[in-house]
Short mmCIF file of C-alpha atoms and ligand atoms in Angstrom, two decimals:
data_model
loop_
_atom_site.label_atom_id
_atom_site.label_comp_id
_atom_site.label_asym_id
_atom_site.label_seq_id
_atom_site.Cartn_x
_atom_site.Cartn_y
_atom_site.Cartn_z
CA MET S 25 -110.18 36.48 -205.10
CA ARG S 26 -108.97 39.96 -205.94
CA TYR S 27 -110.82 41.88 -208.63
CA ASP S 28 -109.61 45.14 -210.13
CA VAL S 29 -112.22 46.91 -212.23
CA LEU S 30 -111.43 49.72 -214.69
CA THR S 31 -114.51 51.86 -215.12
CA LEU S 32 -115.50 55.45 -215.86
CA PHE S 33 -118.46 55.02 -213.49
CA PRO S 34 -117.26 53.55 -210.19
CA GLY S 35 -120.47 54.78 -208.53
CA ILE S 36 -122.43 52.06 -210.36
CA PHE S 37 -120.76 49.50 -208.07
CA ALA S 38 -121.68 51.19 -204.76
CA GLY S 39 -124.86 49.24 -204.00
CA PHE S 40 -123.43 46.02 -205.36
CA LEU S 41 -120.35 46.16 -203.11
CA GLY S 42 -122.23 47.36 -200.05
CA GLU S 43 -125.07 44.85 -199.97
CA SER S 44 -125.53 41.32 -198.74
CA LEU S 45 -123.49 38.52 -200.33
CA LEU S 46 -120.57 40.52 -201.63
CA ASP S 47 -120.42 42.81 -198.63
CA LYS S 48 -120.14 39.79 -196.30
CA ALA S 49 -117.53 38.13 -198.50
CA ILE S 50 -115.46 41.33 -198.51
CA GLN S 51 -115.73 41.71 -194.73
CA ARG S 52 -114.63 38.11 -194.28
CA GLU S 53 -111.66 38.81 -196.57
CA LEU S 54 -112.69 36.15 -199.09
CA VAL S 55 -112.98 38.74 -201.85
CA GLN S 56 -111.46 42.14 -202.62
CA VAL S 57 -112.78 44.53 -205.26
CA HIS S 58 -110.70 47.58 -206.25
CA LEU S 59 -112.24 50.17 -208.57
CA HIS S 60 -110.09 52.33 -210.88
CA ASP S 61 -111.52 55.31 -212.72
CA PHE S 62 -109.30 55.32 -215.81
CA ARG S 63 -110.16 58.97 -216.47
CA LYS S 64 -107.30 59.64 -214.03
CA TRP S 65 -104.94 58.21 -216.68
CA ALA S 66 -106.31 60.55 -219.41
CA GLY S 67 -103.11 62.59 -219.46
CA ASN S 68 -104.78 65.73 -220.86
CA LYS S 69 -106.22 68.76 -219.17
CA HIS S 70 -109.81 68.04 -220.18
CA GLN S 71 -109.49 64.49 -218.85
CA SER S 72 -111.04 63.16 -222.04
CA VAL S 73 -110.77 59.42 -222.62
CA ASP S 74 -112.59 59.14 -225.93
CA ASP S 75 -112.51 60.60 -229.42
CA ARG S 76 -114.34 60.50 -232.76
CA PRO S 77 -113.89 57.33 -234.82
CA TYR S 78 -111.45 57.37 -237.75
CA GLY S 79 -113.38 56.78 -240.96
CA GLY S 80 -116.43 58.56 -239.58
CA GLY S 81 -119.53 57.12 -237.95
CA GLN S 82 -121.71 57.61 -234.92
CA GLY S 83 -120.54 58.05 -231.36
CA MET S 84 -117.19 58.12 -229.67
CA VAL S 85 -114.46 55.50 -229.27
CA LEU S 86 -112.49 54.96 -226.06
CA SER S 87 -108.83 55.87 -226.62
CA ALA S 88 -106.17 53.23 -226.07
CA ALA S 89 -103.65 55.13 -223.95
CA PRO S 90 -105.63 55.78 -220.72
CA ILE S 91 -106.77 52.16 -220.51
CA VAL S 92 -103.38 50.66 -221.36
CA ASP S 93 -101.58 52.97 -218.91
CA CYS S 94 -104.07 52.24 -216.14
CA VAL S 95 -103.81 48.45 -216.62
CA GLU S 96 -100.00 48.59 -216.72
CA GLU S 97 -99.87 50.66 -213.55
CA ILE S 98 -102.20 48.45 -211.53
CA ARG S 99 -100.58 45.22 -212.74
CA GLY S 100 -97.04 46.48 -212.19
CA ASP S 101 -93.97 44.69 -213.52
CA SER S 102 -95.21 41.16 -213.04
CA PRO S 103 -98.73 40.81 -214.44
CA VAL S 104 -100.46 37.90 -212.72
CA GLY S 105 -103.97 36.58 -213.14
CA ARG S 106 -106.42 37.25 -215.93
CA LEU S 107 -107.21 40.38 -217.89
CA ILE S 108 -110.79 40.50 -219.17
CA LEU S 109 -112.31 43.04 -221.53
CA LEU S 110 -116.11 43.19 -221.48
CA THR S 111 -117.64 43.55 -224.90
CA PRO S 112 -120.61 42.17 -226.85
CA GLN S 113 -117.98 40.81 -229.27
CA GLY S 114 -116.64 38.41 -226.63
CA ARG S 115 -117.35 34.77 -225.76
CA VAL S 116 -120.61 34.43 -223.85
CA TRP S 117 -120.07 33.91 -220.09
CA ASP S 118 -121.58 30.76 -218.61
CA GLN S 119 -121.50 28.55 -215.53
CA VAL S 120 -118.53 26.52 -216.80
CA ALA S 121 -116.53 29.75 -217.15
CA ALA S 122 -117.60 30.80 -213.64
CA GLU S 123 -116.52 27.43 -212.19
CA GLU S 124 -113.14 27.70 -213.91
CA MET S 125 -112.57 31.18 -212.51
CA ALA S 126 -113.58 30.08 -209.00
CA ARG S 127 -110.88 27.36 -209.18
CA GLN S 128 -108.22 29.78 -210.39
CA GLN S 129 -105.13 29.43 -208.22
CA ASP S 130 -103.83 33.00 -208.04
CA GLY S 131 -107.38 34.41 -207.85
CA ARG S 132 -106.59 37.73 -209.54
CA VAL S 133 -108.69 39.25 -212.30
CA VAL S 134 -108.63 42.69 -213.92
CA PHE S 135 -111.80 43.76 -215.76
CA ILE S 136 -111.94 46.53 -218.35
CA CYS S 137 -115.42 48.06 -218.68
CA GLY S 138 -116.10 50.08 -221.80
CA ARG S 139 -118.69 52.75 -222.58
CA TYR S 140 -119.74 54.60 -225.71
CA GLU S 141 -119.30 52.85 -229.04
CA GLY S 142 -116.40 50.60 -228.02
CA PHE S 143 -112.63 50.52 -227.65
CA ASP S 144 -109.79 51.55 -229.93
CA GLN S 145 -108.53 48.20 -231.31
CA ARG S 146 -105.05 49.00 -229.93
CA VAL S 147 -106.35 48.30 -226.38
CA ILE S 148 -106.75 44.70 -227.54
CA ASP S 149 -103.60 44.62 -229.70
CA VAL S 150 -101.37 45.84 -226.87
CA LEU S 151 -102.92 44.18 -223.82
CA GLN S 152 -104.18 40.94 -225.45
CA PRO S 153 -107.05 40.57 -222.98
CA GLU S 154 -109.60 37.78 -222.96
CA GLU S 155 -112.86 39.14 -224.40
CA TRP S 156 -116.12 38.11 -222.70
CA SER S 157 -119.76 39.09 -223.20
CA LEU S 158 -122.77 38.77 -220.93
CA GLY S 159 -125.03 37.78 -223.82
CA ASP S 160 -126.23 38.68 -227.27
CA TYR S 161 -127.52 42.14 -226.48
CA VAL S 162 -125.87 45.53 -226.08
CA LEU S 163 -125.51 47.13 -222.65
CA ASN S 164 -124.51 50.75 -222.07
CA GLY S 165 -121.18 49.52 -220.79
CA GLY S 166 -119.31 46.61 -219.22
CA GLU S 167 -120.13 47.44 -215.58
CA VAL S 168 -123.26 45.30 -215.30
CA ALA S 169 -121.39 42.47 -217.04
CA ALA S 170 -118.47 42.74 -214.57
CA MET S 171 -120.88 42.62 -211.62
CA ALA S 172 -122.70 39.60 -213.06
CA ILE S 173 -119.42 37.75 -213.60
CA ILE S 174 -118.10 38.58 -210.12
CA GLU S 175 -121.34 37.42 -208.51
CA SER S 176 -121.45 34.20 -210.54
CA VAL S 177 -117.92 33.36 -209.33
CA ILE S 178 -117.90 34.40 -205.69
CA ARG S 179 -121.01 32.35 -204.87
CA LEU S 180 -118.93 29.28 -205.84
CA ILE S 181 -116.06 30.13 -203.50
CA PRO S 182 -116.17 27.95 -200.40
CA GLY S 183 -117.42 29.90 -197.39
CA VAL S 184 -119.18 32.68 -199.32
CA LEU S 185 -122.64 31.09 -199.26
CA GLY S 186 -124.02 29.54 -196.09
CA ASP S 187 -125.03 25.84 -196.19
CA SER S 188 -128.69 26.79 -196.53
CA GLU S 189 -127.95 28.78 -199.70
CA SER S 190 -125.55 26.23 -201.22
CA SER S 191 -124.92 26.54 -204.97
CA VAL S 192 -124.53 22.79 -205.68
CA ASP S 193 -128.12 22.25 -206.83
CA ASP S 194 -128.22 25.36 -209.02
CA SER S 195 -129.28 25.09 -212.63
CA PHE S 196 -126.23 24.73 -214.93
CA SER S 197 -123.94 23.74 -212.04
CA GLU S 198 -121.33 20.95 -212.21
CA GLY S 199 -123.08 17.57 -212.19
CA ASN S 200 -126.39 19.16 -213.20
CA ARG S 201 -126.33 21.22 -216.37
CA LEU S 202 -130.14 21.12 -216.64
CA LEU S 203 -132.70 23.71 -215.53
CA GLU S 204 -134.07 23.34 -212.03
CA GLY S 205 -137.66 22.11 -211.70
CA PRO S 206 -140.43 23.81 -209.68
CA GLN S 207 -140.06 24.39 -205.91
CA TYR S 208 -142.81 24.81 -203.30
CA THR S 209 -143.13 26.02 -199.73
CA ARG S 210 -146.13 26.54 -197.43
CA PRO S 211 -149.10 26.71 -197.71
CA ARG S 212 -150.07 23.38 -199.27
CA GLU S 213 -152.74 25.07 -201.34
CA TYR S 214 -152.70 28.60 -202.72
CA ARG S 215 -155.45 30.02 -204.93
CA GLY S 216 -156.46 26.52 -205.94
CA TYR S 217 -152.90 25.40 -206.83
CA ARG S 218 -151.81 22.43 -204.71
CA VAL S 219 -148.31 21.25 -203.85
CA PRO S 220 -147.77 17.93 -205.72
CA ASP S 221 -148.55 14.97 -203.42
CA VAL S 222 -145.15 13.33 -204.00
CA LEU S 223 -143.40 16.23 -202.20
CA LEU S 224 -145.50 15.55 -199.10
CA SER S 225 -145.01 11.76 -199.26
CA GLY S 226 -141.73 11.58 -197.34
CA ASP S 227 -140.49 9.05 -199.95
CA HIS S 228 -137.02 10.43 -200.75
CA GLN S 229 -136.44 8.23 -203.77
CA ALA S 230 -139.78 9.16 -205.30
CA ILE S 231 -139.09 12.84 -204.62
CA ALA S 232 -135.64 12.63 -206.25
CA ARG S 233 -137.17 10.85 -209.27
CA TRP S 234 -139.93 13.50 -209.57
CA ARG S 235 -137.40 16.34 -209.37
CA ARG S 236 -135.22 14.77 -212.04
CA GLU S 237 -138.25 14.28 -214.33
CA LYS S 238 -139.42 17.88 -213.87
CA SER S 239 -135.93 19.18 -214.47
CA LEU S 240 -135.63 17.17 -217.70
CA GLN S 241 -139.12 18.18 -218.82
CA ARG S 242 -138.47 21.89 -218.24
CA THR S 243 -135.13 21.70 -220.03
CA GLN S 244 -136.75 19.85 -222.93
CA GLU S 245 -139.44 22.54 -223.21
CA ARG S 246 -137.24 25.61 -222.78
CA ARG S 247 -133.59 24.84 -223.45
CA GLN S 248 -133.00 21.79 -225.63
CA ASP S 249 -129.46 23.07 -226.20
CA LEU S 250 -128.64 22.04 -222.58
CA LEU S 251 -129.68 18.40 -222.99
CA PRO S 252 -126.84 15.86 -223.27
CA LYS S 253 -126.09 15.17 -226.92
CA THR S 254 -127.27 11.74 -228.07
CA ASP S 255 -125.66 9.97 -231.04
CA PRO S 256 -127.71 10.22 -234.26
CA PRO S 257 -129.48 6.92 -235.12
CA ARG S 258 -127.36 4.60 -237.28
CA SER S 259 -128.47 4.01 -240.86
CA SER S 260 -129.53 0.38 -241.41
CA GLY S 261 -126.54 -0.63 -243.58
CA GLU S 262 -123.92 0.74 -241.16
CA GLU S 263 -121.31 -1.69 -239.73
CA ILE S 264 -121.08 -1.89 -235.94
CA GLY S 265 -117.54 -2.20 -234.53
CA GLU S 266 -114.55 -3.62 -236.42
N1 ADE W 326 -120.76 45.98 -223.07
C1 ADE W 326 -121.83 46.29 -223.81
N2 ADE W 326 -122.60 45.23 -224.03
C2 ADE W 326 -121.99 44.18 -223.40
C3 ADE W 326 -122.30 42.81 -223.26
N3 ADE W 326 -123.36 42.25 -223.83
N4 ADE W 326 -121.45 42.04 -222.53
C4 ADE W 326 -120.35 42.59 -221.98
N5 ADE W 326 -120.02 43.88 -222.08
C5 ADE W 326 -120.83 44.67 -222.77
#
């Protein structure tokens, strides 16, 4: 995968790119991340990339030109891959979206991270990006959202995680859209809390059944929206079939 990230604060990514999972994936050439400070495309001597909103109101709005120029320059004449603008107005990112991106053939994504009160609408009108959000809350900018999306995708790319860290059993993952149940490791008893006997039984079927039950129970308690939809009960007079 190759990610290009437009940001006014490339320093935010330093720890993220230099540590653990992503660092290893970059060294093994499974992932590239290129940061672009779009202030360099400001085109004015004060290097300003924002201005007051037309119509009045609080805060500053990011101008269209520096972002559009920066995207056009890094994409060149033949734009390939996806262009994603991070905004609380976008579709909410989820595991299905991450799986789709991990399968993407060309593996190229450009992210636009905003700051301040948002973007001039002409960024969207001209570039027609996809708009994605991390969730229904407002961040100071798109950087944390870009990092979350990148991490959610690269851990699905074969070879990025070791076998022991495999992502297949994760909550929300393909084949299991439910929450994971509780996990235990040694010791068998801690502050009066004991590991459930079934996990010590060596009975693999019973363990699998217990895990499935706990996963369903937790999902039922916390996230009913994730449970498979069941058909509403039929009313008594309703015909069945033709
Ligand atoms: N920028 C500010 N808030 C955001 C959010 N919730 N998701 C993505 N980008 C953002």
